[in-house]
Amino acid sequence: MIRVAWLVAMKDLRIEMRSRVLLWQVVPFAVLSLVLAGLALGPEKAGSSSSAPGLFYLVVLFVALAVVQRSRGLESTPGTRASVATLGLDPAGVFLGKSLALTLELWVLGVTLLGGSVLFLHIALVGALKALPNVAVTLGVMATAGTLYGALTTGGDGPVTLLPLLTLPAFVPLLVAGERSLSAALYGGPLWEWWVIVVVALVAYAAVGIAVYGVLEES
Amino acid sequence: MTSKSSRWLGWSSVVLLSVTAVMGLWVTPPDVVQGDLVRLLYVHPALAWVALYVSFGTAVVAAGLYLWPRTRSEQMDRVSYCAMEISVVFIALTLVTGSIWGRPTWGVWWAWDARLTSTAILGVFEVAYLALRRANDDPDTRARRSGVFVILTAVNVPIIHFSVIWWKTLHQGASVLTSTGSLNVHGSMLWTMLISFVGFTTLFFWFLVRRVALESARGARQHAALDAALEMRRREGVG
């Protein structure tokens, strides 16, 4: 399972490295979204608002959706899923591999967006660094959940519109926990309880994904 | 289930809900604090009970039975789908009745309360479930994906249930039974609530039986149409 996961993760990351979609399309989209979020607050308030953690996670959420969509898109070309199926790869390994690749991609975006938040929303650099481990785990949960929900939409009608509808409600606890933890890191407060929520979510999504990914890919 | 039993379920729910209406509107006294607003509480908790536990619970159990290879059958998928569809209606009614009660009590139609928000999120999940079903034509794919989605969504129910304990919110805690097992409601008020719970539960099962029968008939008609089309092609080939 670990070997398959590694192979799939490397495959997805190699495709990303060669196509540069993340670098030339998703990262600029993420930065633009952050700027738009700041403008929506108004230039005067954008730099001094306690809404910065919420805005950061809202942007992360929509960018994560784009990345999940992209990750599923890699499998959607005709014959790809059938070819993967004939290789007889362990579905649990495929799930973990795709989740791992997606996590690494989201980490790149997360660091970019945290940097952008320091620049545009004037959040404290020290606070941002303090929040980094929690942001990393939250993005890992988003990647794991996104991989799972993404598998539900493959091949059906309107996957582009269906994925947000399925995924966003599942991201709500992550949005809340992430926003609270970033606020705690920036403005003070207990961090550990938000850690518990995201770690439990990570373990739960990983366990469910390992158990049911094969059932979804069979269909 | 025979049409006689189904009719029995239907009439039972009509009688029980009529009794609830009469008792709730005329027999029970106004509440000391809430006045006549309390009458809405003979409906709202029962609707929530059916939406979250009975209806959604049935959908989860049926989805689990479909995904389990030994108990897999089209009927399980149908039951899960129909229960989920009915749950959407009951969740909507729960939110609407809660909102009507909340406006005079809390001063707003909607509060960012943990129970309200988590219930609304479950409602969105259920609408997403219906969209997911419509996105897949192949019956097996549709059933598998819907089944997994229902199971994933089930995690919301304990969150909704314990939300009033985990977070300090506007929504009140347990209405009828306290955590120590003692009763919060008494006399005609208690009876009205209990009859309402039984009435709405019976109504749900009546809806479910009728809806599953309709879905089975639709499935049978699709199979018959497919068989007829195949037969026509076969004749064309032979001719």
PDB file of N, CA and C in Angstrom, chain A residues 100-161:
ATOM      1  N   LEU A 100      -1.643  12.443  -0.689  1.00  0.00           N
ATOM      2  CA  LEU A 100      -0.313  12.966  -0.370  1.00  0.00           C
ATOM      3  C   LEU A 100       0.109  14.037  -1.380  1.00  0.00           C
ATOM      4  N   ALA A 101      -0.086  13.732  -2.672  1.00  0.00           N
ATOM      5  CA  ALA A 101       0.283  14.704  -3.709  1.00  0.00           C
ATOM      6  C   ALA A 101      -0.516  15.996  -3.543  1.00  0.00           C
ATOM      7  N   LEU A 102      -1.800  15.818  -3.272  1.00  0.00           N
ATOM      8  CA  LEU A 102      -2.687  16.979  -3.097  1.00  0.00           C
ATOM      9  C   LEU A 102      -2.264  17.792  -1.863  1.00  0.00           C
ATOM     10  N   THR A 103      -1.872  17.089  -0.805  1.00  0.00           N
ATOM     11  CA  THR A 103      -1.425  17.771   0.418  1.00  0.00           C
ATOM     12  C   THR A 103      -0.201  18.636   0.124  1.00  0.00           C
ATOM     13  N   LEU A 104       0.759  18.067  -0.596  1.00  0.00           N
ATOM     14  CA  LEU A 104       1.978  18.829  -0.905  1.00  0.00           C
ATOM     15  C   LEU A 104       1.651  20.054  -1.754  1.00  0.00           C
ATOM     16  N   GLU A 105       0.735  19.878  -2.703  1.00  0.00           N
ATOM     17  CA  GLU A 105       0.340  21.018  -3.550  1.00  0.00           C
ATOM     18  C   GLU A 105      -0.349  22.094  -2.703  1.00  0.00           C
ATOM     19  N   LEU A 106      -1.212  21.633  -1.779  1.00  0.00           N
ATOM     20  CA  LEU A 106      -1.916  22.604  -0.924  1.00  0.00           C
ATOM     21  C   LEU A 106      -0.958  23.302   0.039  1.00  0.00           C
ATOM     22  N   TRP A 107       0.087  22.604   0.448  1.00  0.00           N
ATOM     23  CA  TRP A 107       1.083  23.237   1.324  1.00  0.00           C
ATOM     24  C   TRP A 107       1.759  24.401   0.600  1.00  0.00           C
ATOM     25  N   VAL A 108       2.091  24.179  -0.663  1.00  0.00           N
ATOM     26  CA  VAL A 108       2.711  25.256  -1.454  1.00  0.00           C
ATOM     27  C   VAL A 108       1.767  26.462  -1.477  1.00  0.00           C
ATOM     28  N   LEU A 109       0.487  26.172  -1.723  1.00  0.00           N
ATOM     29  CA  LEU A 109      -0.509  27.251  -1.771  1.00  0.00           C
ATOM     30  C   LEU A 109      -0.703  27.892  -0.403  1.00  0.00           C
ATOM     31  N   GLY A 110      -0.707  27.059   0.633  1.00  0.00           N
ATOM     32  CA  GLY A 110      -0.906  27.556   1.994  1.00  0.00           C
ATOM     33  C   GLY A 110       0.190  28.529   2.393  1.00  0.00           C
ATOM     34  N   VAL A 111       1.449  28.157   2.098  1.00  0.00           N
ATOM     35  CA  VAL A 111       2.587  29.034   2.437  1.00  0.00           C
ATOM     36  C   VAL A 111       2.490  30.332   1.633  1.00  0.00           C
ATOM     37  N   THR A 112       2.135  30.204   0.341  1.00  0.00           N
ATOM     38  CA  THR A 112       1.992  31.405  -0.495  1.00  0.00           C
ATOM     39  C   THR A 112       0.909  32.328   0.070  1.00  0.00           C
ATOM     40  N   LEU A 113      -0.211  31.715   0.450  1.00  0.00           N
ATOM     41  CA  LEU A 113      -1.331  32.521   0.949  1.00  0.00           C
ATOM     42  C   LEU A 113      -1.042  33.135   2.319  1.00  0.00           C
ATOM     43  N   LEU A 114      -0.287  32.392   3.156  1.00  0.00           N
ATOM     44  CA  LEU A 114       0.087  32.977   4.459  1.00  0.00           C
ATOM     45  C   LEU A 114       1.005  34.179   4.243  1.00  0.00           C
ATOM     46  N   GLY A 115       1.933  34.020   3.298  1.00  0.00           N
ATOM     47  CA  GLY A 115       2.817  35.136   2.942  1.00  0.00           C
ATOM     48  C   GLY A 115       2.008  36.306   2.402  1.00  0.00           C
ATOM     49  N   GLY A 116       1.033  35.974   1.555  1.00  0.00           N
ATOM     50  CA  GLY A 116       0.157  37.004   0.995  1.00  0.00           C
ATOM     51  C   GLY A 116      -0.654  37.698   2.076  1.00  0.00           C
ATOM     52  N   SER A 117      -1.053  36.942   3.082  1.00  0.00           N
ATOM     53  CA  SER A 117      -1.843  37.534   4.175  1.00  0.00           C
ATOM     54  C   SER A 117      -1.000  38.489   5.008  1.00  0.00           C
ATOM     55  N   VAL A 118       0.289  38.116   5.189  1.00  0.00           N
ATOM     56  CA  VAL A 118       1.201  39.019   5.909  1.00  0.00           C
ATOM     57  C   VAL A 118       1.332  40.328   5.125  1.00  0.00           C
ATOM     58  N   LEU A 119       1.426  40.190   3.795  1.00  0.00           N
ATOM     59  CA  LEU A 119       1.636  41.363   2.943  1.00  0.00           C
ATOM     60  C   LEU A 119       0.357  42.205   2.788  1.00  0.00           C
ATOM     61  N   PHE A 120      -0.724  41.554   2.410  1.00  0.00           N
ATOM     62  CA  PHE A 120      -1.933  42.310   2.061  1.00  0.00           C
ATOM     63  C   PHE A 120      -2.860  42.572   3.253  1.00  0.00           C
ATOM     64  N   LEU A 121      -2.971  41.588   4.160  1.00  0.00           N
ATOM     65  CA  LEU A 121      -3.916  41.735   5.274  1.00  0.00           C
ATOM     66  C   LEU A 121      -3.204  42.137   6.577  1.00  0.00           C
ATOM     67  N   HIS A 122      -1.883  42.296   6.477  1.00  0.00           N
ATOM     68  CA  HIS A 122      -1.054  42.781   7.589  1.00  0.00           C
ATOM     69  C   HIS A 122      -1.156  41.905   8.847  1.00  0.00           C
ATOM     70  N   ILE A 123      -1.227  40.589   8.658  1.00  0.00           N
ATOM     71  CA  ILE A 123      -1.216  39.725   9.859  1.00  0.00           C
ATOM     72  C   ILE A 123       0.237  39.600  10.328  1.00  0.00           C
ATOM     73  N   ALA A 124       0.432  39.345  11.624  1.00  0.00           N
ATOM     74  CA  ALA A 124       1.785  39.301  12.188  1.00  0.00           C
ATOM     75  C   ALA A 124       2.539  38.078  11.672  1.00  0.00           C
ATOM     76  N   LEU A 125       3.779  38.305  11.237  1.00  0.00           N
ATOM     77  CA  LEU A 125       4.593  37.209  10.695  1.00  0.00           C
ATOM     78  C   LEU A 125       4.822  36.117  11.739  1.00  0.00           C
ATOM     79  N   VAL A 126       5.067  36.537  12.988  1.00  0.00           N
ATOM     80  CA  VAL A 126       5.325  35.561  14.066  1.00  0.00           C
ATOM     81  C   VAL A 126       4.085  34.687  14.278  1.00  0.00           C
ATOM     82  N   GLY A 127       2.919  35.342  14.292  1.00  0.00           N
ATOM     83  CA  GLY A 127       1.669  34.608  14.465  1.00  0.00           C
ATOM     84  C   GLY A 127       1.445  33.636  13.316  1.00  0.00           C
ATOM     85  N   ALA A 128       1.757  34.080  12.091  1.00  0.00           N
ATOM     86  CA  ALA A 128       1.595  33.224  10.913  1.00  0.00           C
ATOM     87  C   ALA A 128       2.494  31.996  11.011  1.00  0.00           C
ATOM     88  N   LEU A 129       3.727  32.209  11.489  1.00  0.00           N
ATOM     89  CA  LEU A 129       4.670  31.083  11.635  1.00  0.00           C
ATOM     90  C   LEU A 129       4.194  30.124  12.727  1.00  0.00           C
ATOM     91  N   LYS A 130       3.620  30.697  13.776  1.00  0.00           N
ATOM     92  CA  LYS A 130       3.104  29.879  14.885  1.00  0.00           C
ATOM     93  C   LYS A 130       1.936  29.003  14.405  1.00  0.00           C
ATOM     94  N   ALA A 131       1.162  29.556  13.468  1.00  0.00           N
ATOM     95  CA  ALA A 131      -0.026  28.838  12.982  1.00  0.00           C
ATOM     96  C   ALA A 131       0.323  27.809  11.902  1.00  0.00           C
ATOM     97  N   LEU A 132       1.544  27.892  11.393  1.00  0.00           N
ATOM     98  CA  LEU A 132       1.931  27.058  10.247  1.00  0.00           C
ATOM     99  C   LEU A 132       1.662  25.548  10.421  1.00  0.00           C
ATOM    100  N   PRO A 133       2.064  24.947  11.571  1.00  0.00           N
ATOM    101  CA  PRO A 133       1.796  23.498  11.715  1.00  0.00           C
ATOM    102  C   PRO A 133       0.310  23.166  11.655  1.00  0.00           C
ATOM    103  N   ASN A 134      -0.513  24.020  12.291  1.00  0.00           N
ATOM    104  CA  ASN A 134      -1.959  23.761  12.263  1.00  0.00           C
ATOM    105  C   ASN A 134      -2.526  23.940  10.858  1.00  0.00           C
ATOM    106  N   VAL A 135      -2.037  24.955  10.152  1.00  0.00           N
ATOM    107  CA  VAL A 135      -2.478  25.172   8.763  1.00  0.00           C
ATOM    108  C   VAL A 135      -2.105  23.944   7.930  1.00  0.00           C
ATOM    109  N   ALA A 136      -0.883  23.418   8.164  1.00  0.00           N
ATOM    110  CA  ALA A 136      -0.413  22.261   7.385  1.00  0.00           C
ATOM    111  C   ALA A 136      -1.333  21.047   7.600  1.00  0.00           C
ATOM    112  N   VAL A 137      -1.709  20.797   8.860  1.00  0.00           N
ATOM    113  CA  VAL A 137      -2.579  19.638   9.135  1.00  0.00           C
ATOM    114  C   VAL A 137      -3.973  19.879   8.542  1.00  0.00           C
ATOM    115  N   THR A 138      -4.481  21.108   8.689  1.00  0.00           N
ATOM    116  CA  THR A 138      -5.811  21.418   8.138  1.00  0.00           C
ATOM    117  C   THR A 138      -5.820  21.203   6.627  1.00  0.00           C
ATOM    118  N   LEU A 139      -4.755  21.629   5.961  1.00  0.00           N
ATOM    119  CA  LEU A 139      -4.677  21.433   4.510  1.00  0.00           C
ATOM    120  C   LEU A 139      -4.573  19.941   4.168  1.00  0.00           C
ATOM    121  N   GLY A 140      -3.920  19.186   5.039  1.00  0.00           N
ATOM    122  CA  GLY A 140      -3.845  17.730   4.844  1.00  0.00           C
ATOM    123  C   GLY A 140      -5.228  17.102   4.907  1.00  0.00           C
ATOM    124  N   VAL A 141      -6.052  17.583   5.847  1.00  0.00           N
ATOM    125  CA  VAL A 141      -7.432  17.060   5.946  1.00  0.00           C
ATOM    126  C   VAL A 141      -8.221  17.434   4.691  1.00  0.00           C
ATOM    127  N   MET A 142      -8.043  18.679   4.235  1.00  0.00           N
ATOM    128  CA  MET A 142      -8.760  19.110   3.028  1.00  0.00           C
ATOM    129  C   MET A 142      -8.371  18.238   1.839  1.00  0.00           C
ATOM    130  N   ALA A 143      -7.080  17.919   1.754  1.00  0.00           N
ATOM    131  CA  ALA A 143      -6.606  17.081   0.643  1.00  0.00           C
ATOM    132  C   ALA A 143      -7.212  15.681   0.733  1.00  0.00           C
ATOM    133  N   THR A 144      -7.224  15.112   1.931  1.00  0.00           N
ATOM    134  CA  THR A 144      -7.747  13.755   2.120  1.00  0.00           C
ATOM    135  C   THR A 144      -9.248  13.717   1.827  1.00  0.00           C
ATOM    136  N   ALA A 145      -9.980  14.690   2.407  1.00  0.00           N
ATOM    137  CA  ALA A 145     -11.427  14.747   2.172  1.00  0.00           C
ATOM    138  C   ALA A 145     -11.716  15.037   0.702  1.00  0.00           C
ATOM    139  N   GLY A 146     -10.923  15.943   0.125  1.00  0.00           N
ATOM    140  CA  GLY A 146     -11.124  16.300  -1.285  1.00  0.00           C
ATOM    141  C   GLY A 146     -10.922  15.113  -2.200  1.00  0.00           C
ATOM    142  N   THR A 147      -9.911  14.283  -1.898  1.00  0.00           N
ATOM    143  CA  THR A 147      -9.661  13.093  -2.717  1.00  0.00           C
ATOM    144  C   THR A 147     -10.854  12.149  -2.647  1.00  0.00           C
ATOM    145  N   LEU A 148     -11.383  12.010  -1.453  1.00  0.00           N
ATOM    146  CA  LEU A 148     -12.525  11.112  -1.243  1.00  0.00           C
ATOM    147  C   LEU A 148     -13.779  11.631  -1.965  1.00  0.00           C
ATOM    148  N   TYR A 149     -14.095  12.903  -1.749  1.00  0.00           N
ATOM    149  CA  TYR A 149     -15.294  13.469  -2.386  1.00  0.00           C
ATOM    150  C   TYR A 149     -15.103  13.601  -3.895  1.00  0.00           C
ATOM    151  N   GLY A 150     -13.866  13.847  -4.297  1.00  0.00           N
ATOM    152  CA  GLY A 150     -13.578  13.931  -5.732  1.00  0.00           C
ATOM    153  C   GLY A 150     -13.902  12.623  -6.429  1.00  0.00           C
ATOM    154  N   ALA A 151     -13.590  11.498  -5.756  1.00  0.00           N
ATOM    155  CA  ALA A 151     -13.868  10.182  -6.350  1.00  0.00           C
ATOM    156  C   ALA A 151     -15.365   9.963  -6.551  1.00  0.00           C
ATOM    157  N   LEU A 152     -16.168  10.641  -5.758  1.00  0.00           N
ATOM    158  CA  LEU A 152     -17.627  10.485  -5.888  1.00  0.00           C
ATOM    159  C   LEU A 152     -18.162  11.139  -7.156  1.00  0.00           C
ATOM    160  N   THR A 153     -17.423  12.114  -7.653  1.00  0.00           N
ATOM    161  CA  THR A 153     -17.957  12.896  -8.786  1.00  0.00           C
ATOM    162  C   THR A 153     -17.383  12.464 -10.133  1.00  0.00           C
ATOM    163  N   THR A 154     -16.357  11.618 -10.111  1.00  0.00           N
ATOM    164  CA  THR A 154     -15.705  11.254 -11.371  1.00  0.00           C
ATOM    165  C   THR A 154     -16.664  10.538 -12.320  1.00  0.00           C
ATOM    166  N   GLY A 155     -16.678  11.008 -13.559  1.00  0.00           N
ATOM    167  CA  GLY A 155     -17.457  10.310 -14.594  1.00  0.00           C
ATOM    168  C   GLY A 155     -18.926  10.644 -14.618  1.00  0.00           C
ATOM    169  N   GLY A 156     -19.436  11.296 -13.592  1.00  0.00           N
ATOM    170  CA  GLY A 156     -20.867  11.631 -13.586  1.00  0.00           C
ATOM    171  C   GLY A 156     -21.141  12.910 -14.364  1.00  0.00           C
ATOM    172  N   ASP A 157     -22.416  13.325 -14.364  1.00  0.00           N
ATOM    173  CA  ASP A 157     -22.772  14.581 -15.035  1.00  0.00           C
ATOM    174  C   ASP A 157     -22.386  15.759 -14.151  1.00  0.00           C
ATOM    175  N   GLY A 158     -21.844  16.794 -14.765  1.00  0.00           N
ATOM    176  CA  GLY A 158     -21.540  18.049 -14.063  1.00  0.00           C
ATOM    177  C   GLY A 158     -20.619  17.926 -12.884  1.00  0.00           C
ATOM    178  N   PRO A 159     -19.459  17.225 -13.022  1.00  0.00           N
ATOM    179  CA  PRO A 159     -18.565  17.095 -11.860  1.00  0.00           C
ATOM    180  C   PRO A 159     -18.020  18.434 -11.368  1.00  0.00           C
ATOM    181  N   VAL A 160     -17.911  19.412 -12.306  1.00  0.00           N
ATOM    182  CA  VAL A 160     -17.341  20.714 -11.925  1.00  0.00           C
ATOM    183  C   VAL A 160     -18.255  21.428 -10.918  1.00  0.00           C
ATOM    184  N   THR A 161     -19.550  21.298 -11.109  1.00  0.00           N
ATOM    185  CA  THR A 161     -20.481  21.965 -10.189  1.00  0.00           C
ATOM    186  C   THR A 161     -20.850  21.072  -9.005  1.00  0.00           C
TER     187      THR A 161
END
